[in-house]
Structures are given as structure tokens and as C-alpha cells.
Amino acid sequence: MKIAVMGGDGFIGWPTSLHLSDAGHDVHILDNLSRRWIDTELGVQSLTPMDSIQERTRIWHTETGRRIHFNLIDLARDYELLKKWLSENRPDAIVHFAEQRAAPYSMKSDRHKNYTVNNNVSATHNLLNALTELHLDAHLIHLGTMGVYGYSTVGAAIPEGYLPVGIETADGETVSQEILYPSNPGSIYHMTKCLDQLLFQFYAKNDGLRITDLHQGIVWGTHTEQTRRHPQLINRFDYDGDYGTVLNRFLIQAAIGYPLTVHGTGGQTRAFIHIQDSVRCIELALKNPPARGARVEIFNQMTETHRVRDLAEMIARMTGAKIAWLPNPRKEAAENELIVRNEKFLDLGLEPITLEAGLLGEIVDVAKKFAYRVDRSRVPAVSAWTRDIAATIDHDPEGKRLKSVS
């Protein structure tokens, strides 16, 4: 297939592009490189050294003989340019990663909230609008988040997207219906993913677009089969308080002798998936598109759930790291359960990679190798959800700040 990967320079987009190219597909990356500009804004860099997208694709061609094409397009702002590219290239499938992906970044300030909404919602709508206008029957796969469901405890398994409900009619009878699982976003970022769901629902119903929405858990891991092939193909790896994912951050903290930063009670239960499984799931979704006119297909793209404090204690035992219990910058429940159904990908043949000491050790080894690139001042999570919470945040988990002599 000819596949457009929107946001193909990013944390999941890059290994997905390599994986699909390696499988024989004709891959075209569309990206505005905004994630690299955000690094500059935040004054932080990927733990792993990243070459330009042009150099990365050149190395891939040298190693494999296969080409990945790059197009500098901003989906949220360059609608006509996007439509022109789609009209000229008419891809068979589109994988949509082109959204600002960090909840903490989306809550930093009013400017960051506006940017996240404008970028994410406009990018998604521009893409749907262009597909409709061009009568382009491409299968659209979107990377969403488990966070659309929220993290409240209801004592029942979260279904894959749709919830069966009974509605009482005026005659007193009960009729059955399936609705989108009620949205419960915990940040501006998660809110944009909830809005994406509504956009998908409308365009699938109104214009017959074929859409798959992947509600993904927290990604951990460093390498995929393809990124291991050459040092310059390595994926980006975020450790900072805004973009670093919790398990990867714990492992990096352990590798550099930084306390493992657990916020609140650590009772937050989250869904996880290894990065290799993430790209496999996208390929499985590509091979199993919904029919034209069908409702949006929704998968829960996760393989296991863990409580944050349990992860911290496991890594502390494995590495000897100490744990720092800090105020929580997020406005969320102190404790939650999380039971998630994920039969669809398992039925399609996914064999999950679960937490193992070997894979965790691999991340620690990568962190030690590139420890010289870590700016320790960027490790704490300091983006607060409200002004009141901001006043409680600990900016110095290591206790190294100079104390006043007065």
C-alpha cells in the first residue's frame, strides 16, 4: 500500500514508518517537525541523539534499499497544501499521529492550551475534510489514548470504544443501544482526543469515511526491530517532566542516580504497551479496515495495567534507586482501578510483550550510555493542572537547591 504517516518524525511515528516500510509499503511522512521546535522551546533534548529527518531517511535507504519520502506540511495550518498532496498522491491508507501528545505540556499555560486545541483539532478536521472533498477512500488510522475514558473506578471493564446501554422509552419499555463510552478527559490534551472521537463519528456517519481509532496506553521501551539496524535510526527518547512517559522516566532516573519521582500516593493505575507492540498493532489495524459506511472501529491498544507505585518499587528493587514521594501536579483521583478489554488485537494475533527485567535493563543501558545528555533540572514534572496545585509543586526532588542563610 501507499501509506501516509502524518507526524512520522515523532516518538511513535518514526518507528511506525520504519516498520511499515520494512513490510514493503510505500511510506510518505508528512510532518511540520513541531516536536523538534518544542524541544528548543523547553530547552531540553531527546536522551538519544537524533539526526534530521532527511538524514534518517537517507540512512534507511542505504541500509535497506527502501525509500521513505518526507514532506514538510503542517496539517493544522496548511489545509490547501495538505489537500493538494492528498489529491496528487491518493494514498491507500493514512496513519494520523500529527498531534501534540503530552498532557503536561498542554497544561503549562493558556498559550499551551490554545496551541494544543488549535493544532490537534484543526489537524484532525482538516484531514477529514480533505478526504471528503477529494472523494478519497483511504483507510484512516488515528492514534488516540486510553485517557479518553478517564481513570475513575467503576468496577467494570472498559469496553473497546462502545458501551451497551438500556434507554427507557415513553411507553416504559427498555431499548438497547450502543454509544461511545462516556468521555472523561483529564487534561486539555485528552480533551482534544475526545473531540477527535466526535469528528470521526460524524464523518464516518455522514460521508462514509473508513476510520479506526486506537485508544493507546502509555508507551515504554526504546527499540524496535528496525531502529536497531543502525545507530542513526534510533528513536527519540524523552525523559523530561513534560514529555517523558512514566516507566521510561523511572528507568532513566535510576540509571543516573536520580530519585524515582512518584506523585501523590502513586495509586494511579495506567495501561501500558511496549513500543514494538505499538507498531505491530498499527500494522494489524491496517490489515483489518472497517467497511465503507461502517461505524468507527475502536481498539484498546494496550497490553497490561500497573499501578505507578508498584512500578517504582519494582525498579527500586532492580536498580537500588531511591523513591521520592512528591505532591501531584495533576488534578486526579489519588487511587484508581483500571480494568480494560483488549480482545480485538489479541484475536488478530498480537502476542504481547510484557514487562521483563531484560527489556527494562535495556532501557537502563541506553540511559547510561547517553547519560551525559541529561539535564537534571528538566527531570521534575512541574507543569501544574491548576494555580492552587502549582503552589505545592516540588521543583527540587534531589534537595540540591541552595538554602537561604537568612
mmCIF file of C-alpha atoms in Angstrom:
data_model
loop_
_atom_site.group_PDB
_atom_site.id
_atom_site.type_symbol
_atom_site.label_atom_id
_atom_site.label_comp_id
_atom_site.label_asym_id
_atom_site.label_seq_id
_atom_site.Cartn_x
_atom_site.Cartn_y
_atom_site.Cartn_z
ATOM 1 C CA MET A 1 0.000 0.000 0.000
ATOM 2 C CA LYS A 2 0.908 3.635 -0.328
ATOM 3 C CA ILE A 3 0.703 4.898 3.254
ATOM 4 C CA ALA A 4 0.864 8.485 4.522
ATOM 5 C CA VAL A 5 2.214 8.738 8.066
ATOM 6 C CA MET A 6 1.161 12.084 9.494
ATOM 7 C CA GLY A 7 3.614 13.030 12.239
ATOM 8 C CA GLY A 8 6.095 10.392 11.098
ATOM 9 C CA ASP A 9 9.080 12.143 12.708
ATOM 10 C CA GLY A 10 7.709 11.603 16.233
ATOM 11 C CA PHE A 11 8.131 9.126 19.078
ATOM 12 C CA ILE A 12 5.673 6.571 17.638
ATOM 13 C CA GLY A 13 5.560 7.917 14.084
ATOM 14 C CA TRP A 14 9.214 7.212 13.283
ATOM 15 C CA PRO A 15 9.345 3.530 14.319
ATOM 16 C CA THR A 16 5.950 3.017 12.661
ATOM 17 C CA SER A 17 7.276 4.477 9.404
ATOM 18 C CA LEU A 18 10.278 2.130 9.513
ATOM 19 C CA HIS A 19 8.117 -0.872 10.396
ATOM 20 C CA LEU A 20 5.694 -0.262 7.525
ATOM 21 C CA SER A 21 8.480 0.446 5.041
ATOM 22 C CA ASP A 22 10.236 -2.753 6.109
ATOM 23 C CA ALA A 23 6.989 -4.643 5.448
ATOM 24 C CA GLY A 24 7.090 -3.447 1.830
ATOM 25 C CA HIS A 25 4.741 -0.459 1.907
ATOM 26 C CA ASP A 26 5.421 2.829 0.101
ATOM 27 C CA VAL A 27 5.701 5.217 3.064
ATOM 28 C CA HIS A 28 5.333 9.003 2.896
ATOM 29 C CA ILE A 29 5.907 11.074 6.039
ATOM 30 C CA LEU A 30 4.031 14.378 6.412
ATOM 31 C CA ASP A 31 5.293 16.382 9.386
ATOM 32 C CA ASN A 32 5.829 20.005 10.410
ATOM 33 C CA LEU A 33 8.710 18.994 12.756
ATOM 34 C CA SER A 34 6.968 20.813 15.626
ATOM 35 C CA ARG A 35 8.209 18.294 18.185
ATOM 36 C CA ARG A 36 11.785 19.411 17.457
ATOM 37 C CA TRP A 37 10.763 23.054 17.907
ATOM 38 C CA ILE A 38 9.160 22.192 21.242
ATOM 39 C CA ASP A 39 12.497 20.728 22.367
ATOM 40 C CA THR A 40 14.026 24.102 21.607
ATOM 41 C CA GLU A 41 11.245 25.915 23.462
ATOM 42 C CA LEU A 42 11.631 23.717 26.558
ATOM 43 C CA GLY A 43 15.423 23.810 26.462
ATOM 44 C CA VAL A 44 15.674 20.038 26.503
ATOM 45 C CA GLN A 45 16.690 17.344 24.038
ATOM 46 C CA SER A 46 15.971 13.708 23.372
ATOM 47 C CA LEU A 47 18.109 11.432 25.540
ATOM 48 C CA THR A 48 19.120 9.685 22.338
ATOM 49 C CA PRO A 49 20.839 11.840 19.684
ATOM 50 C CA MET A 50 18.525 12.378 16.710
ATOM 51 C CA ASP A 51 19.621 13.265 13.213
ATOM 52 C CA SER A 52 17.469 15.338 10.857
ATOM 53 C CA ILE A 53 14.553 13.567 9.223
ATOM 54 C CA GLN A 54 16.357 13.829 5.885
ATOM 55 C CA GLU A 55 19.434 12.076 7.300
ATOM 56 C CA ARG A 56 17.323 9.420 8.999
ATOM 57 C CA THR A 57 15.520 8.556 5.761
ATOM 58 C CA ARG A 58 18.845 8.575 3.860
ATOM 59 C CA ILE A 59 20.331 6.041 6.292
ATOM 60 C CA TRP A 60 17.222 3.868 5.988
ATOM 61 C CA HIS A 61 17.578 3.850 2.202
ATOM 62 C CA THR A 62 21.284 2.999 2.465
ATOM 63 C CA GLU A 63 20.607 0.139 4.881
ATOM 64 C CA THR A 64 17.545 -1.354 3.171
ATOM 65 C CA GLY A 65 17.286 -0.005 -0.355
ATOM 66 C CA ARG A 66 13.796 1.255 0.521
ATOM 67 C CA ARG A 67 12.797 4.920 0.399
ATOM 68 C CA ILE A 68 10.702 6.832 2.915
ATOM 69 C CA HIS A 69 9.582 10.141 1.443
ATOM 70 C CA PHE A 70 9.385 13.281 3.608
ATOM 71 C CA ASN A 71 7.021 16.223 3.078
ATOM 72 C CA LEU A 72 7.131 19.341 5.266
ATOM 73 C CA ILE A 73 3.427 20.069 5.796
ATOM 74 C CA ASP A 74 1.565 21.498 8.788
ATOM 75 C CA LEU A 75 -1.795 19.702 8.833
ATOM 76 C CA ALA A 76 -3.373 22.252 11.151
ATOM 77 C CA ARG A 77 -2.365 25.340 9.151
ATOM 78 C CA ASP A 78 -1.670 24.242 5.559
ATOM 79 C CA TYR A 79 -5.067 22.899 4.504
ATOM 80 C CA GLU A 80 -4.674 23.659 0.790
ATOM 81 C CA LEU A 81 -1.168 22.187 0.731
ATOM 82 C CA LEU A 82 -2.440 19.064 2.514
ATOM 83 C CA LYS A 83 -5.351 18.725 0.103
ATOM 84 C CA LYS A 84 -3.039 19.172 -2.889
ATOM 85 C CA TRP A 85 -0.692 16.447 -1.606
ATOM 86 C CA LEU A 86 -3.574 14.048 -0.988
ATOM 87 C CA SER A 87 -5.047 14.782 -4.415
ATOM 88 C CA GLU A 88 -1.757 14.140 -6.203
ATOM 89 C CA ASN A 89 -0.681 11.072 -4.206
ATOM 90 C CA ARG A 90 -4.005 9.438 -3.220
ATOM 91 C CA PRO A 91 -2.667 7.104 -0.527
ATOM 92 C CA ASP A 92 -4.409 3.820 0.256
ATOM 93 C CA ALA A 93 -4.141 4.430 4.000
ATOM 94 C CA ILE A 94 -3.279 7.251 6.393
ATOM 95 C CA VAL A 95 -1.822 6.880 9.882
ATOM 96 C CA HIS A 96 -2.514 10.040 11.878
ATOM 97 C CA PHE A 97 -0.002 10.875 14.652
ATOM 98 C CA ALA A 98 0.134 14.615 13.907
ATOM 99 C CA GLU A 99 -0.996 15.906 17.295
ATOM 100 C CA GLN A 100 0.703 17.443 20.331
ATOM 101 C CA ARG A 101 0.873 14.374 22.560
ATOM 102 C CA ALA A 102 1.831 15.478 26.085
ATOM 103 C CA ALA A 103 -0.776 16.143 28.778
ATOM 104 C CA PRO A 104 1.645 18.169 30.974
ATOM 105 C CA TYR A 105 2.682 20.362 28.037
ATOM 106 C CA SER A 106 -0.984 21.024 27.239
ATOM 107 C CA MET A 107 -1.497 22.335 30.808
ATOM 108 C CA LYS A 108 1.587 24.564 31.138
ATOM 109 C CA SER A 109 -0.175 27.867 30.398
ATOM 110 C CA ASP A 110 -3.064 29.389 28.484
ATOM 111 C CA ARG A 111 -0.798 29.617 25.424
ATOM 112 C CA HIS A 112 -0.042 25.890 25.563
ATOM 113 C CA LYS A 113 -3.731 25.069 25.993
ATOM 114 C CA ASN A 114 -4.602 27.141 22.929
ATOM 115 C CA TYR A 115 -1.804 25.612 20.886
ATOM 116 C CA THR A 116 -2.836 22.064 21.765
ATOM 117 C CA VAL A 117 -6.501 22.630 20.885
ATOM 118 C CA ASN A 118 -5.765 24.577 17.695
ATOM 119 C CA ASN A 119 -3.141 22.112 16.495
ATOM 120 C CA ASN A 120 -4.819 18.825 17.378
ATOM 121 C CA VAL A 121 -8.430 19.571 16.499
ATOM 122 C CA SER A 122 -7.628 21.527 13.335
ATOM 123 C CA ALA A 123 -5.208 18.882 12.101
ATOM 124 C CA THR A 124 -7.788 16.139 12.517
ATOM 125 C CA HIS A 125 -10.630 18.132 10.967
ATOM 126 C CA ASN A 126 -8.518 19.356 8.044
ATOM 127 C CA LEU A 127 -7.615 15.767 7.248
ATOM 128 C CA LEU A 128 -11.209 14.520 7.421
ATOM 129 C CA ASN A 129 -12.454 17.487 5.426
ATOM 130 C CA ALA A 130 -9.873 16.965 2.679
ATOM 131 C CA LEU A 131 -10.606 13.234 2.381
ATOM 132 C CA THR A 132 -14.300 14.014 1.978
ATOM 133 C CA GLU A 133 -13.753 16.817 -0.549
ATOM 134 C CA LEU A 134 -11.448 14.634 -2.681
ATOM 135 C CA HIS A 135 -13.678 11.527 -2.501
ATOM 136 C CA LEU A 136 -10.562 9.716 -1.304
ATOM 137 C CA ASP A 137 -11.431 6.307 0.130
ATOM 138 C CA ALA A 138 -8.289 5.916 2.234
ATOM 139 C CA HIS A 139 -8.439 3.982 5.496
ATOM 140 C CA LEU A 140 -7.642 6.470 8.280
ATOM 141 C CA ILE A 141 -5.978 5.122 11.421
ATOM 142 C CA HIS A 142 -5.731 7.554 14.320
ATOM 143 C CA LEU A 143 -3.577 7.190 17.416
ATOM 144 C CA GLY A 144 -5.808 8.143 20.315
ATOM 145 C CA THR A 145 -5.411 7.483 24.022
ATOM 146 C CA MET A 146 -6.853 5.402 26.839
ATOM 147 C CA GLY A 147 -7.217 8.767 28.588
ATOM 148 C CA VAL A 148 -10.486 9.459 26.743
ATOM 149 C CA TYR A 149 -12.150 7.065 29.184
ATOM 150 C CA GLY A 150 -10.823 8.819 32.272
ATOM 151 C CA TYR A 151 -9.420 6.957 35.250
ATOM 152 C CA SER A 152 -12.350 6.767 37.645
ATOM 153 C CA THR A 153 -13.145 3.493 39.378
ATOM 154 C CA VAL A 154 -16.429 1.975 38.233
ATOM 155 C CA GLY A 155 -15.647 -1.672 38.967
ATOM 156 C CA ALA A 156 -16.320 -2.850 35.415
ATOM 157 C CA ALA A 157 -14.054 -3.487 32.432
ATOM 158 C CA ILE A 158 -13.749 -0.618 29.953
ATOM 159 C CA PRO A 159 -15.054 -1.891 26.597
ATOM 160 C CA GLU A 160 -13.399 -1.192 23.261
ATOM 161 C CA GLY A 161 -14.961 2.146 22.471
ATOM 162 C CA TYR A 162 -18.683 1.400 22.688
ATOM 163 C CA LEU A 163 -20.911 0.898 25.715
ATOM 164 C CA PRO A 164 -24.211 -1.020 25.537
ATOM 165 C CA VAL A 165 -26.947 0.907 27.366
ATOM 166 C CA GLY A 166 -30.633 0.479 28.026
ATOM 167 C CA ILE A 167 -32.871 3.500 27.431
ATOM 168 C CA GLU A 168 -36.424 3.742 28.742
ATOM 169 C CA THR A 169 -38.924 4.831 26.102
ATOM 170 C CA ALA A 170 -42.049 6.952 26.599
ATOM 171 C CA ASP A 171 -44.039 3.690 26.701
ATOM 172 C CA GLY A 172 -41.988 2.437 29.630
ATOM 173 C CA GLU A 173 -40.131 -0.170 27.583
ATOM 174 C CA THR A 174 -36.351 -0.500 27.518
ATOM 175 C CA VAL A 175 -34.491 -0.391 24.207
ATOM 176 C CA SER A 176 -30.829 -1.292 23.775
ATOM 177 C CA GLN A 177 -28.302 0.948 22.080
ATOM 178 C CA GLU A 178 -24.532 1.176 21.810
ATOM 179 C CA ILE A 179 -22.996 4.585 22.445
ATOM 180 C CA LEU A 180 -19.443 5.914 22.611
ATOM 181 C CA TYR A 181 -18.114 5.216 26.091
ATOM 182 C CA PRO A 182 -18.668 8.451 28.083
ATOM 183 C CA SER A 183 -15.650 10.734 27.737
ATOM 184 C CA ASN A 184 -13.884 11.872 30.898
ATOM 185 C CA PRO A 185 -10.728 13.786 29.862
ATOM 186 C CA GLY A 186 -8.131 14.620 32.488
ATOM 187 C CA SER A 187 -6.245 17.332 30.580
ATOM 188 C CA ILE A 188 -6.535 19.630 27.567
ATOM 189 C CA TYR A 189 -4.585 17.065 25.547
ATOM 190 C CA HIS A 190 -7.050 14.316 26.488
ATOM 191 C CA MET A 191 -9.936 16.652 25.734
ATOM 192 C CA THR A 192 -8.699 17.080 22.140
ATOM 193 C CA LYS A 193 -8.704 13.302 21.723
ATOM 194 C CA CYS A 194 -12.308 13.236 22.925
ATOM 195 C CA LEU A 195 -13.185 15.875 20.323
ATOM 196 C CA ASP A 196 -11.418 13.733 17.711
ATOM 197 C CA GLN A 197 -13.834 10.904 18.551
ATOM 198 C CA LEU A 198 -16.835 13.100 17.764
ATOM 199 C CA LEU A 199 -15.293 14.284 14.496
ATOM 200 C CA PHE A 200 -14.657 10.675 13.476
ATOM 201 C CA GLN A 201 -18.172 9.625 14.408
ATOM 202 C CA PHE A 202 -19.686 12.397 12.279
ATOM 203 C CA TYR A 203 -17.537 11.872 9.165
ATOM 204 C CA ALA A 204 -17.962 8.096 9.254
ATOM 205 C CA LYS A 205 -21.752 8.503 9.512
ATOM 206 C CA ASN A 206 -22.154 11.470 7.153
ATOM 207 C CA ASP A 207 -19.542 10.790 4.480
ATOM 208 C CA GLY A 208 -18.729 7.092 4.809
ATOM 209 C CA LEU A 209 -15.082 7.568 5.751
ATOM 210 C CA ARG A 210 -13.360 4.393 6.913
ATOM 211 C CA ILE A 211 -11.789 5.180 10.293
ATOM 212 C CA THR A 212 -10.010 3.193 13.002
ATOM 213 C CA ASP A 213 -9.345 4.893 16.342
ATOM 214 C CA LEU A 214 -6.658 3.333 18.546
ATOM 215 C CA HIS A 215 -7.002 4.122 22.248
ATOM 216 C CA GLN A 216 -3.396 3.588 23.268
ATOM 217 C CA GLY A 217 -1.871 3.110 26.697
ATOM 218 C CA ILE A 218 1.413 4.579 27.932
ATOM 219 C CA VAL A 219 4.298 3.516 25.688
ATOM 220 C CA TRP A 220 7.522 2.153 27.159
ATOM 221 C CA GLY A 221 10.714 0.804 25.603
ATOM 222 C CA THR A 222 13.417 2.127 23.333
ATOM 223 C CA HIS A 223 13.967 -0.055 20.302
ATOM 224 C CA THR A 224 12.004 -1.793 17.606
ATOM 225 C CA GLU A 225 13.453 -4.359 15.239
ATOM 226 C CA GLN A 226 14.046 -1.638 12.645
ATOM 227 C CA THR A 227 15.553 1.076 14.881
ATOM 228 C CA ARG A 228 18.242 -1.421 15.984
ATOM 229 C CA ARG A 229 19.627 -1.713 12.461
ATOM 230 C CA HIS A 230 21.798 1.407 12.557
ATOM 231 C CA PRO A 231 22.772 3.872 15.316
ATOM 232 C CA GLN A 232 21.334 6.778 13.312
ATOM 233 C CA LEU A 233 17.917 5.102 13.088
ATOM 234 C CA ILE A 234 17.475 5.250 16.873
ATOM 235 C CA ASN A 235 14.156 6.584 18.101
ATOM 236 C CA ARG A 236 13.762 9.734 20.183
ATOM 237 C CA PHE A 237 13.599 9.124 23.932
ATOM 238 C CA ASP A 238 12.068 11.707 26.246
ATOM 239 C CA TYR A 239 12.964 11.931 29.934
ATOM 240 C CA ASP A 240 11.730 15.422 30.864
ATOM 241 C CA GLY A 241 8.747 16.165 33.089
ATOM 242 C CA ASP A 242 6.525 17.176 30.173
ATOM 243 C CA TYR A 243 7.133 14.509 27.526
ATOM 244 C CA GLY A 244 8.781 11.583 29.299
ATOM 245 C CA THR A 245 6.410 8.665 29.937
ATOM 246 C CA VAL A 246 6.346 7.356 33.494
ATOM 247 C CA LEU A 247 8.071 3.977 33.147
ATOM 248 C CA ASN A 248 10.793 5.259 30.829
ATOM 249 C CA ARG A 249 11.357 8.188 33.207
ATOM 250 C CA PHE A 250 11.742 5.861 36.206
ATOM 251 C CA LEU A 251 14.337 3.793 34.359
ATOM 252 C CA ILE A 252 16.325 6.857 33.294
ATOM 253 C CA GLN A 253 16.174 8.287 36.799
ATOM 254 C CA ALA A 254 17.529 5.001 38.154
ATOM 255 C CA ALA A 255 20.331 4.975 35.589
ATOM 256 C CA ILE A 256 21.588 8.469 36.511
ATOM 257 C CA GLY A 257 21.150 8.166 40.271
ATOM 258 C CA TYR A 258 18.121 10.437 40.432
ATOM 259 C CA PRO A 259 15.293 9.577 42.853
ATOM 260 C CA LEU A 260 12.252 7.944 41.257
ATOM 261 C CA THR A 261 9.611 10.681 41.302
ATOM 262 C CA VAL A 262 6.258 9.280 42.421
ATOM 263 C CA HIS A 263 3.498 11.884 42.633
ATOM 264 C CA GLY A 264 0.786 11.693 45.254
ATOM 265 C CA THR A 265 0.204 8.184 46.600
ATOM 266 C CA GLY A 266 1.375 6.553 43.380
ATOM 267 C CA GLY A 267 -2.021 4.860 43.338
ATOM 268 C CA GLN A 268 -2.719 5.852 39.725
ATOM 269 C CA THR A 269 -3.296 2.710 37.648
ATOM 270 C CA ARG A 270 -2.387 3.083 33.995
ATOM 271 C CA ALA A 271 -2.416 0.964 30.834
ATOM 272 C CA PHE A 272 0.921 0.204 29.151
ATOM 273 C CA ILE A 273 2.241 -1.100 25.849
ATOM 274 C CA HIS A 274 5.761 -1.740 24.556
ATOM 275 C CA ILE A 275 6.789 0.344 21.554
ATOM 276 C CA GLN A 276 7.325 -2.790 19.429
ATOM 277 C CA ASP A 277 3.734 -3.863 20.124
ATOM 278 C CA SER A 278 2.517 -0.357 19.301
ATOM 279 C CA VAL A 279 3.849 -0.552 15.742
ATOM 280 C CA ARG A 280 2.575 -4.122 15.373
ATOM 281 C CA CYS A 281 -0.909 -3.021 16.380
ATOM 282 C CA ILE A 282 -0.897 -0.287 13.754
ATOM 283 C CA GLU A 283 0.033 -2.838 11.091
ATOM 284 C CA LEU A 284 -2.756 -5.179 12.273
ATOM 285 C CA ALA A 285 -5.252 -2.309 12.103
ATOM 286 C CA LEU A 286 -4.108 -1.512 8.560
ATOM 287 C CA LYS A 287 -4.765 -5.097 7.521
ATOM 288 C CA ASN A 288 -8.270 -5.067 9.006
ATOM 289 C CA PRO A 289 -10.063 -1.891 7.859
ATOM 290 C CA PRO A 290 -13.734 -1.254 8.527
ATOM 291 C CA ALA A 291 -16.142 -1.374 5.588
ATOM 292 C CA ARG A 292 -17.210 1.859 3.946
ATOM 293 C CA GLY A 293 -20.278 3.122 5.764
ATOM 294 C CA ALA A 294 -19.452 1.192 8.948
ATOM 295 C CA ARG A 295 -19.131 2.935 12.284
ATOM 296 C CA VAL A 296 -15.682 3.906 13.561
ATOM 297 C CA GLU A 297 -13.659 0.832 14.544
ATOM 298 C CA ILE A 298 -12.138 1.270 18.018
ATOM 299 C CA PHE A 299 -9.343 -0.804 19.565
ATOM 300 C CA ASN A 300 -7.895 -0.540 23.063
ATOM 301 C CA GLN A 301 -4.203 -0.569 22.178
ATOM 302 C CA MET A 302 -2.688 -1.746 25.455
ATOM 303 C CA THR A 303 -1.311 -4.992 26.824
ATOM 304 C CA GLU A 304 -1.200 -4.659 30.636
ATOM 305 C CA THR A 305 -2.036 -2.353 33.538
ATOM 306 C CA HIS A 306 0.142 -1.348 36.504
ATOM 307 C CA ARG A 307 -0.060 0.934 39.499
ATOM 308 C CA VAL A 308 2.594 3.678 39.419
ATOM 309 C CA ARG A 309 3.951 2.981 42.908
ATOM 310 C CA ASP A 310 4.273 -0.733 42.061
ATOM 311 C CA LEU A 311 6.411 0.152 39.041
ATOM 312 C CA ALA A 312 8.582 2.452 41.154
ATOM 313 C CA GLU A 313 9.074 -0.202 43.838
ATOM 314 C CA MET A 314 9.934 -2.845 41.227
ATOM 315 C CA ILE A 315 12.562 -0.615 39.616
ATOM 316 C CA ALA A 316 13.923 0.412 43.021
ATOM 317 C CA ARG A 317 14.444 -3.285 43.856
ATOM 318 C CA MET A 318 16.036 -3.921 40.472
ATOM 319 C CA THR A 319 18.418 -0.955 40.493
ATOM 320 C CA GLY A 320 18.797 0.161 44.102
ATOM 321 C CA ALA A 321 17.264 3.570 43.293
ATOM 322 C CA LYS A 322 15.524 5.589 45.972
ATOM 323 C CA ILE A 323 11.927 6.811 45.677
ATOM 324 C CA ALA A 324 10.881 10.448 46.173
ATOM 325 C CA TRP A 325 7.209 10.888 47.120
ATOM 326 C CA LEU A 326 6.139 14.273 45.750
ATOM 327 C CA PRO A 327 2.970 16.390 45.510
ATOM 328 C CA ASN A 328 0.917 15.525 42.442
ATOM 329 C CA PRO A 329 0.863 18.265 39.750
ATOM 330 C CA ARG A 330 -2.252 16.720 38.193
ATOM 331 C CA LYS A 331 -5.856 17.099 39.269
ATOM 332 C CA GLU A 332 -6.867 13.459 39.510
ATOM 333 C CA ALA A 333 -8.031 10.771 41.904
ATOM 334 C CA ALA A 334 -5.341 9.647 44.342
ATOM 335 C CA GLU A 335 -6.182 5.987 43.650
ATOM 336 C CA ASN A 336 -7.947 4.245 40.793
ATOM 337 C CA GLU A 337 -8.507 0.789 39.415
ATOM 338 C CA LEU A 338 -8.311 0.110 35.689
ATOM 339 C CA ILE A 339 -9.786 -2.948 34.021
ATOM 340 C CA VAL A 340 -9.546 -2.821 30.238
ATOM 341 C CA ARG A 341 -10.776 -5.108 27.482
ATOM 342 C CA ASN A 342 -8.341 -5.625 24.598
ATOM 343 C CA GLU A 343 -9.535 -8.793 22.889
ATOM 344 C CA LYS A 344 -9.628 -7.337 19.374
ATOM 345 C CA PHE A 345 -5.853 -7.150 18.855
ATOM 346 C CA LEU A 346 -5.322 -10.463 20.666
ATOM 347 C CA ASP A 347 -7.857 -12.095 18.344
ATOM 348 C CA LEU A 348 -5.959 -10.658 15.353
ATOM 349 C CA GLY A 349 -2.772 -12.396 16.515
ATOM 350 C CA LEU A 350 -0.938 -9.903 18.734
ATOM 351 C CA GLU A 351 1.454 -11.674 21.111
ATOM 352 C CA PRO A 352 2.106 -9.009 23.758
ATOM 353 C CA ILE A 353 5.499 -8.017 25.086
ATOM 354 C CA THR A 354 5.077 -7.645 28.847
ATOM 355 C CA LEU A 355 7.349 -6.099 31.474
ATOM 356 C CA GLU A 356 10.510 -8.168 31.754
ATOM 357 C CA ALA A 357 13.784 -7.462 33.513
ATOM 358 C CA GLY A 358 15.725 -7.858 30.248
ATOM 359 C CA LEU A 359 13.773 -5.192 28.401
ATOM 360 C CA LEU A 360 13.797 -2.886 31.421
ATOM 361 C CA GLY A 361 17.545 -3.387 31.714
ATOM 362 C CA GLU A 362 17.909 -2.481 28.035
ATOM 363 C CA ILE A 363 16.418 0.943 28.754
ATOM 364 C CA VAL A 364 18.745 1.451 31.718
ATOM 365 C CA ASP A 365 21.695 0.563 29.471
ATOM 366 C CA VAL A 366 20.581 3.120 26.871
ATOM 367 C CA ALA A 367 20.137 5.727 29.612
ATOM 368 C CA LYS A 368 23.627 5.076 30.983
ATOM 369 C CA LYS A 369 25.138 5.292 27.502
ATOM 370 C CA PHE A 370 23.614 8.727 26.893
ATOM 371 C CA ALA A 371 23.567 9.985 30.497
ATOM 372 C CA TYR A 372 25.889 12.848 29.508
ATOM 373 C CA ARG A 373 22.975 14.335 27.526
ATOM 374 C CA VAL A 374 20.650 14.590 30.551
ATOM 375 C CA ASP A 375 19.847 18.000 32.008
ATOM 376 C CA ARG A 376 18.868 17.082 35.564
ATOM 377 C CA SER A 377 16.961 20.334 36.018
ATOM 378 C CA ARG A 378 14.473 19.165 33.334
ATOM 379 C CA VAL A 379 13.626 15.897 35.069
ATOM 380 C CA PRO A 380 10.999 17.135 37.599
ATOM 381 C CA ALA A 381 7.356 17.281 36.486
ATOM 382 C CA VAL A 382 6.397 20.876 37.271
ATOM 383 C CA SER A 383 3.527 21.663 34.867
ATOM 384 C CA ALA A 384 0.537 22.003 37.199
ATOM 385 C CA TRP A 385 -3.123 21.492 36.344
ATOM 386 C CA THR A 386 -4.354 24.473 38.440
ATOM 387 C CA ARG A 387 -2.907 27.560 40.122
ATOM 388 C CA ASP A 388 -3.598 26.088 43.555
ATOM 389 C CA ILE A 389 -1.702 22.903 42.696
ATOM 390 C CA ALA A 390 1.182 24.930 41.224
ATOM 391 C CA ALA A 391 1.929 26.387 44.654
ATOM 392 C CA THR A 392 2.578 22.885 46.055
ATOM 393 C CA ILE A 393 4.939 21.563 43.356
ATOM 394 C CA ASP A 394 8.423 20.391 44.371
ATOM 395 C CA HIS A 395 10.919 21.737 41.813
ATOM 396 C CA ASP A 396 13.926 20.164 43.536
ATOM 397 C CA PRO A 397 13.402 16.437 44.266
ATOM 398 C CA GLU A 398 17.143 15.938 44.812
ATOM 399 C CA GLY A 399 17.265 18.618 47.517
ATOM 400 C CA LYS A 400 20.233 20.336 45.891
ATOM 401 C CA ARG A 401 18.888 23.869 45.768
ATOM 402 C CA LEU A 402 20.943 26.391 47.722
ATOM 403 C CA LYS A 403 19.301 27.191 51.026
ATOM 404 C CA SER A 404 18.869 30.771 52.245
ATOM 405 C CA VAL A 405 21.179 31.819 55.115
ATOM 406 C CA SER A 406 18.718 34.391 56.453
#
